[in-house]
Amino acid sequence: MKVEGKVGIVTGGGGGIGGAIAARLSEHGARVVVSDLDETTARSVADAIERDRPGTAVAAAADASNTEDIQRLIALAEDSFGPVDLYFANAGISGAPGLDATDKDWDLSFDVNVRAHIRAAQLLVPGWLERGEGYFVSTASAAGLLTQIGSATYATTKHAAVGFAEWMNVTYGNRGIRVSCLCPMGVNTKLLYEGRESGDTLGAAATAAVLSAGAVLEPLDVADVVLDAMDREQFLILPHENVLDMYRNKGADYDRWLRGMRRYQDSLLDNNR
């Protein structure tokens, strides 16, 4: 899939990975709707793109988990540029740590990290099937393949995001719809440091786990990996290559992996008490 000439929507596009993907899409000849819950940040990203490449970006405030808001984004893209070819379900939240997460916390995490993907697919896939082409990119996390120390909501919903992306790929992959799933570890964004700044021991352990697991990448570097993977229509996008080894080790001996993770968690908790 070449992105040149395509029309894309990026949720959570007001910075971080989403903002970087939006910028790289424009650089490679795509036109993009930059969406974020915070209109100011979305507009800042779109304005920066427009200064360099006029006519290639518009911004919108939207809740990526709200069906009506997703419909508005699709309509904005169509009115501004044409039918949507690419959808980046990138918006995400870290969620509350541990079992202290309330039902409201769980509902919000499922809405943003999973149902947002489902609702977007429900709106886009019928049209893509008629046109015979479309590309859906789900931003999950290495936590969706492994786990996330500290945050049950994040670990669980990111697993679900991976599962939905897999299902989409299997169900529609032979009908012109490409699906990729982005699973990075540490990326230099606000989300990475939320646990450490929460004041919660488990939250601090969550950030420490990611920081100690491998290099912290810059969002633009991740965006480059994403576009390269899309060019090859690769399902699993791993900016941190060692995640694949971790995933293989997990599957090869699940109980050994769990024992190792428990020891790792204990060491992190000891260091953050």
CSV table of C-alpha atoms in Angstrom, one decimal:
chain,number,residue,atom,x,y,z
A,1,MET,CA,0.0,0.0,0.0
A,2,LYS,CA,1.4,3.3,-1.1
A,3,VAL,CA,0.0,6.2,0.9
A,4,GLU,CA,0.6,8.8,-1.8
A,5,GLY,CA,-2.7,10.3,-2.9
A,6,LYS,CA,-4.6,8.5,-0.1
A,7,VAL,CA,-6.9,10.1,2.5
A,8,GLY,CA,-6.4,9.2,6.1
A,9,ILE,CA,-7.8,9.9,9.5
A,10,VAL,CA,-5.5,9.8,12.6
A,11,THR,CA,-7.1,9.7,16.0
A,12,GLY,CA,-5.1,10.8,19.0
A,13,GLY,CA,-3.3,12.9,16.5
A,14,GLY,CA,-2.6,16.0,18.7
A,15,GLY,CA,0.9,14.8,19.5
A,16,GLY,CA,3.0,11.7,20.2
A,17,ILE,CA,2.7,8.8,17.8
A,18,GLY,CA,-0.5,10.1,16.2
A,19,GLY,CA,0.9,13.5,15.4
A,20,ALA,CA,4.1,11.9,14.0
A,21,ILE,CA,2.0,9.5,11.8
A,22,ALA,CA,0.0,12.5,10.5
A,23,ALA,CA,3.1,14.4,9.6
A,24,ARG,CA,4.7,11.5,7.9
A,25,LEU,CA,1.6,10.7,5.9
A,26,SER,CA,1.6,14.3,4.5
A,27,GLU,CA,5.3,14.1,3.7
A,28,HIS,CA,4.5,10.9,1.7
A,29,GLY,CA,1.8,12.6,-0.3
A,30,ALA,CA,-1.4,11.7,1.7
A,31,ARG,CA,-4.0,14.1,2.9
A,32,VAL,CA,-5.0,13.7,6.5
A,33,VAL,CA,-7.6,14.6,9.1
A,34,VAL,CA,-5.9,15.1,12.5
A,35,SER,CA,-8.3,14.3,15.3
A,36,ASP,CA,-7.8,14.6,19.0
A,37,LEU,CA,-10.0,15.1,22.1
A,38,ASP,CA,-8.0,18.4,22.5
A,39,GLU,CA,-8.8,20.6,19.5
A,40,THR,CA,-5.8,22.9,20.3
A,41,THR,CA,-3.2,20.1,19.9
A,42,ALA,CA,-4.9,18.7,16.8
A,43,ARG,CA,-5.0,22.1,15.2
A,44,SER,CA,-1.3,22.7,16.1
A,45,VAL,CA,-0.3,19.5,14.3
A,46,ALA,CA,-2.5,20.2,11.3
A,47,ASP,CA,-1.2,23.8,11.1
A,48,ALA,CA,2.4,22.7,11.1
A,49,ILE,CA,1.6,20.3,8.3
A,50,GLU,CA,-0.2,23.0,6.4
A,51,ARG,CA,2.7,25.4,6.6
A,52,ASP,CA,4.9,23.0,4.7
A,53,ARG,CA,2.3,21.3,2.5
A,54,PRO,CA,-0.8,23.5,2.1
A,55,GLY,CA,-4.0,21.7,1.4
A,56,THR,CA,-3.0,18.4,3.0
A,57,ALA,CA,-4.3,18.5,6.6
A,58,VAL,CA,-7.4,19.6,8.6
A,59,ALA,CA,-8.0,19.3,12.3
A,60,ALA,CA,-11.0,18.3,14.3
A,61,ALA,CA,-11.9,17.8,18.0
A,62,ALA,CA,-13.4,14.4,18.5
A,63,ASP,CA,-13.9,11.6,20.9
A,64,ALA,CA,-12.5,8.6,19.1
A,65,SER,CA,-14.8,6.2,21.0
A,66,ASN,CA,-18.0,8.1,20.1
A,67,THR,CA,-19.8,6.8,17.0
A,68,GLU,CA,-21.2,10.2,16.1
A,69,ASP,CA,-17.8,11.8,16.4
A,70,ILE,CA,-16.3,9.1,14.1
A,71,GLN,CA,-19.0,9.8,11.6
A,72,ARG,CA,-18.2,13.5,11.7
A,73,LEU,CA,-14.5,12.7,11.1
A,74,ILE,CA,-15.4,10.6,8.1
A,75,ALA,CA,-17.7,13.3,6.7
A,76,LEU,CA,-15.0,15.9,7.2
A,77,ALA,CA,-12.4,13.8,5.4
A,78,GLU,CA,-14.8,13.2,2.5
A,79,ASP,CA,-15.8,16.9,2.2
A,80,SER,CA,-12.2,18.1,2.5
A,81,PHE,CA,-10.3,15.4,0.5
A,82,GLY,CA,-12.5,12.5,-0.7
A,83,PRO,CA,-13.3,9.0,0.5
A,84,VAL,CA,-11.3,7.7,3.5
A,85,ASP,CA,-8.6,5.2,2.5
A,86,LEU,CA,-6.6,4.9,5.7
A,87,TYR,CA,-7.8,4.9,9.3
A,88,PHE,CA,-5.4,5.0,12.2
A,89,ALA,CA,-7.1,4.0,15.5
A,90,ASN,CA,-4.4,5.5,17.5
A,91,ALA,CA,-6.1,7.2,20.5
A,92,GLY,CA,-5.4,5.5,23.8
A,93,ILE,CA,-5.3,5.9,27.5
A,94,SER,CA,-3.2,4.2,30.2
A,95,GLY,CA,-6.0,3.7,32.7
A,96,ALA,CA,-6.0,3.4,36.5
A,97,PRO,CA,-3.4,1.0,38.1
A,98,GLY,CA,-4.2,-2.2,39.8
A,99,LEU,CA,-7.6,-3.5,41.1
A,100,ASP,CA,-8.4,0.0,42.4
A,101,ALA,CA,-9.8,0.8,38.9
A,102,THR,CA,-13.5,1.4,39.1
A,103,ASP,CA,-16.2,0.2,36.7
A,104,LYS,CA,-16.0,3.7,35.2
A,105,ASP,CA,-12.3,3.3,34.7
A,106,TRP,CA,-12.8,-0.1,33.0
A,107,ASP,CA,-15.6,1.2,30.8
A,108,LEU,CA,-13.5,4.2,29.7
A,109,SER,CA,-10.5,2.0,28.9
A,110,PHE,CA,-12.5,-0.4,26.9
A,111,ASP,CA,-14.3,2.5,25.1
A,112,VAL,CA,-11.1,4.3,24.0
A,113,ASN,CA,-8.7,1.3,23.6
A,114,VAL,CA,-11.0,-1.2,22.0
A,115,ARG,CA,-14.6,-0.1,21.2
A,116,ALA,CA,-13.2,2.9,19.3
A,117,HIS,CA,-11.6,0.5,16.9
A,118,ILE,CA,-14.7,-1.6,16.6
A,119,ARG,CA,-17.0,1.4,16.0
A,120,ALA,CA,-14.7,2.9,13.3
A,121,ALA,CA,-14.5,-0.5,11.5
A,122,GLN,CA,-18.3,-0.8,11.6
A,123,LEU,CA,-18.5,2.6,9.8
A,124,LEU,CA,-15.7,2.1,7.3
A,125,VAL,CA,-15.5,-1.5,6.3
A,126,PRO,CA,-18.8,-1.7,4.3
A,127,GLY,CA,-17.6,1.1,2.1
A,128,TRP,CA,-14.2,-0.3,1.8
A,129,LEU,CA,-15.6,-3.7,0.7
A,130,GLU,CA,-17.6,-1.9,-2.0
A,131,ARG,CA,-14.5,-0.1,-3.2
A,132,GLY,CA,-12.3,-3.2,-2.8
A,133,GLU,CA,-9.7,-1.3,-0.8
A,134,GLY,CA,-9.0,0.2,2.6
A,135,TYR,CA,-6.3,0.1,5.4
A,136,PHE,CA,-7.0,0.0,9.1
A,137,VAL,CA,-4.1,0.5,11.5
A,138,SER,CA,-4.6,-0.3,15.1
A,139,THR,CA,-2.3,1.2,17.7
A,140,ALA,CA,-2.2,-1.4,20.5
A,141,SER,CA,1.1,-1.9,22.4
A,142,ALA,CA,3.7,-4.5,23.3
A,143,ALA,CA,1.5,-4.8,26.4
A,144,GLY,CA,-1.1,-6.4,24.1
A,145,LEU,CA,1.3,-9.2,23.2
A,146,LEU,CA,3.0,-9.5,26.6
A,147,THR,CA,1.4,-7.7,29.5
A,148,GLN,CA,1.7,-4.4,31.4
A,149,ILE,CA,3.0,-4.5,35.0
A,150,GLY,CA,0.9,-2.2,37.1
A,151,SER,CA,-2.2,-1.5,34.9
A,152,ALA,CA,-4.8,-4.2,34.5
A,153,THR,CA,-7.0,-2.0,32.4
A,154,TYR,CA,-4.2,-1.2,29.9
A,155,ALA,CA,-2.9,-4.8,29.7
A,156,THR,CA,-6.4,-6.2,29.2
A,157,THR,CA,-7.7,-3.7,26.7
A,158,LYS,CA,-4.5,-3.7,24.6
A,159,HIS,CA,-4.8,-7.5,24.4
A,160,ALA,CA,-8.3,-7.0,23.2
A,161,ALA,CA,-7.1,-4.5,20.6
A,162,VAL,CA,-4.6,-7.0,19.2
A,163,GLY,CA,-7.4,-9.6,19.1
A,164,PHE,CA,-9.8,-7.4,17.2
A,165,ALA,CA,-7.0,-6.4,14.7
A,166,GLU,CA,-6.2,-10.1,14.1
A,167,TRP,CA,-9.9,-10.9,13.5
A,168,MET,CA,-10.2,-8.0,11.1
A,169,ASN,CA,-7.1,-9.2,9.2
A,170,VAL,CA,-8.4,-12.8,9.0
A,171,THR,CA,-11.9,-11.8,8.0
A,172,TYR,CA,-11.2,-9.2,5.4
A,173,GLY,CA,-7.6,-9.7,4.4
A,174,ASN,CA,-8.6,-11.5,1.2
A,175,ARG,CA,-11.2,-8.9,0.3
A,176,GLY,CA,-8.9,-5.9,-0.3
A,177,ILE,CA,-8.8,-4.6,3.3
A,178,ARG,CA,-5.4,-4.4,4.9
A,179,VAL,CA,-5.0,-4.4,8.7
A,180,SER,CA,-1.9,-3.8,10.7
A,181,CYS,CA,-1.4,-3.7,14.4
A,182,LEU,CA,1.2,-1.4,16.0
A,183,CYS,CA,2.8,-2.8,19.2
A,184,PRO,CA,5.6,-0.5,20.5
A,185,MET,CA,7.2,-0.5,23.9
A,186,GLY,CA,8.6,2.7,25.2
A,187,VAL,CA,7.9,5.8,23.1
A,188,ASN,CA,8.7,9.3,24.3
A,189,THR,CA,5.2,10.5,24.9
A,190,LYS,CA,3.1,11.8,27.8
A,191,LEU,CA,1.5,8.4,28.1
A,192,LEU,CA,4.8,6.7,29.0
A,193,TYR,CA,5.3,8.8,32.1
A,194,GLU,CA,1.7,8.9,33.4
A,195,GLY,CA,2.3,5.9,35.8
A,196,ARG,CA,5.4,7.4,37.3
A,197,GLU,CA,3.6,10.7,37.9
A,198,SER,CA,0.5,9.1,39.4
A,199,GLY,CA,2.0,8.8,42.9
A,200,ASP,CA,0.9,5.1,42.9
A,201,THR,CA,3.5,2.4,43.5
A,202,LEU,CA,2.1,0.2,40.8
A,203,GLY,CA,1.9,3.1,38.4
A,204,ALA,CA,5.5,3.9,39.0
A,205,ALA,CA,6.4,0.3,38.5
A,206,ALA,CA,4.5,0.4,35.2
A,207,THR,CA,6.7,3.2,33.9
A,208,ALA,CA,9.8,1.7,35.2
A,209,ALA,CA,9.0,-1.6,33.5
A,210,VAL,CA,8.8,0.1,30.1
A,211,LEU,CA,11.9,2.2,30.6
A,212,SER,CA,14.0,-0.7,31.6
A,213,ALA,CA,12.8,-3.1,28.9
A,214,GLY,CA,14.4,-1.4,25.9
A,215,ALA,CA,15.2,1.9,24.2
A,216,VAL,CA,12.7,4.7,24.3
A,217,LEU,CA,12.0,5.7,20.7
A,218,GLU,CA,10.9,9.1,19.4
A,219,PRO,CA,7.4,9.3,17.8
A,220,LEU,CA,8.7,10.2,14.3
A,221,ASP,CA,10.9,7.1,14.4
A,222,VAL,CA,7.9,5.0,15.2
A,223,ALA,CA,5.9,6.7,12.4
A,224,ASP,CA,8.7,5.8,9.9
A,225,VAL,CA,8.4,2.1,10.9
A,226,VAL,CA,4.6,2.3,10.5
A,227,LEU,CA,4.8,3.6,7.0
A,228,ASP,CA,7.4,1.1,6.0
A,229,ALA,CA,5.3,-1.8,7.4
A,230,MET,CA,2.2,-0.5,5.5
A,231,ASP,CA,4.3,-0.4,2.3
A,232,ARG,CA,4.9,-4.1,2.8
A,233,GLU,CA,1.3,-4.7,4.2
A,234,GLN,CA,2.8,-6.3,7.3
A,235,PHE,CA,0.3,-7.1,10.1
A,236,LEU,CA,2.5,-6.9,13.2
A,237,ILE,CA,4.4,-3.6,13.4
A,238,LEU,CA,7.2,-3.9,16.0
A,239,PRO,CA,9.3,-0.7,16.3
A,240,HIS,CA,11.2,-2.5,19.1
A,241,GLU,CA,12.4,-5.7,17.5
A,242,ASN,CA,13.2,-7.5,20.8
A,243,VAL,CA,9.4,-7.6,21.5
A,244,LEU,CA,9.2,-10.5,19.0
A,245,ASP,CA,11.8,-12.5,21.1
A,246,MET,CA,9.9,-11.7,24.3
A,247,TYR,CA,6.7,-12.9,22.6
A,248,ARG,CA,8.3,-16.1,21.4
A,249,ASN,CA,9.7,-16.8,24.9
A,250,LYS,CA,6.2,-16.3,26.4
A,251,GLY,CA,4.6,-18.8,24.0
A,252,ALA,CA,7.4,-21.3,24.3
A,253,ASP,CA,7.1,-21.7,28.1
A,254,TYR,CA,4.2,-19.7,29.5
A,255,ASP,CA,4.7,-20.7,33.1
A,256,ARG,CA,8.4,-19.9,33.0
A,257,TRP,CA,7.6,-16.5,31.5
A,258,LEU,CA,5.0,-15.8,34.2
A,259,ARG,CA,7.5,-16.7,37.0
A,260,GLY,CA,10.0,-14.4,35.4
A,261,MET,CA,7.5,-11.6,35.2
A,262,ARG,CA,6.5,-12.0,38.8
A,263,ARG,CA,10.2,-11.7,39.8
A,264,TYR,CA,10.6,-8.7,37.6
A,265,GLN,CA,7.6,-7.0,39.1
A,266,ASP,CA,8.8,-7.7,42.6
A,267,SER,CA,12.1,-6.0,41.9
A,268,LEU,CA,10.4,-3.0,40.4
A,269,LEU,CA,8.0,-2.6,43.3
A,270,ASP,CA,10.9,-2.9,45.8
A,271,ASN,CA,12.7,-0.1,43.9
A,272,ASN,CA,9.7,2.2,43.9
A,273,ARG,CA,8.5,1.8,47.5
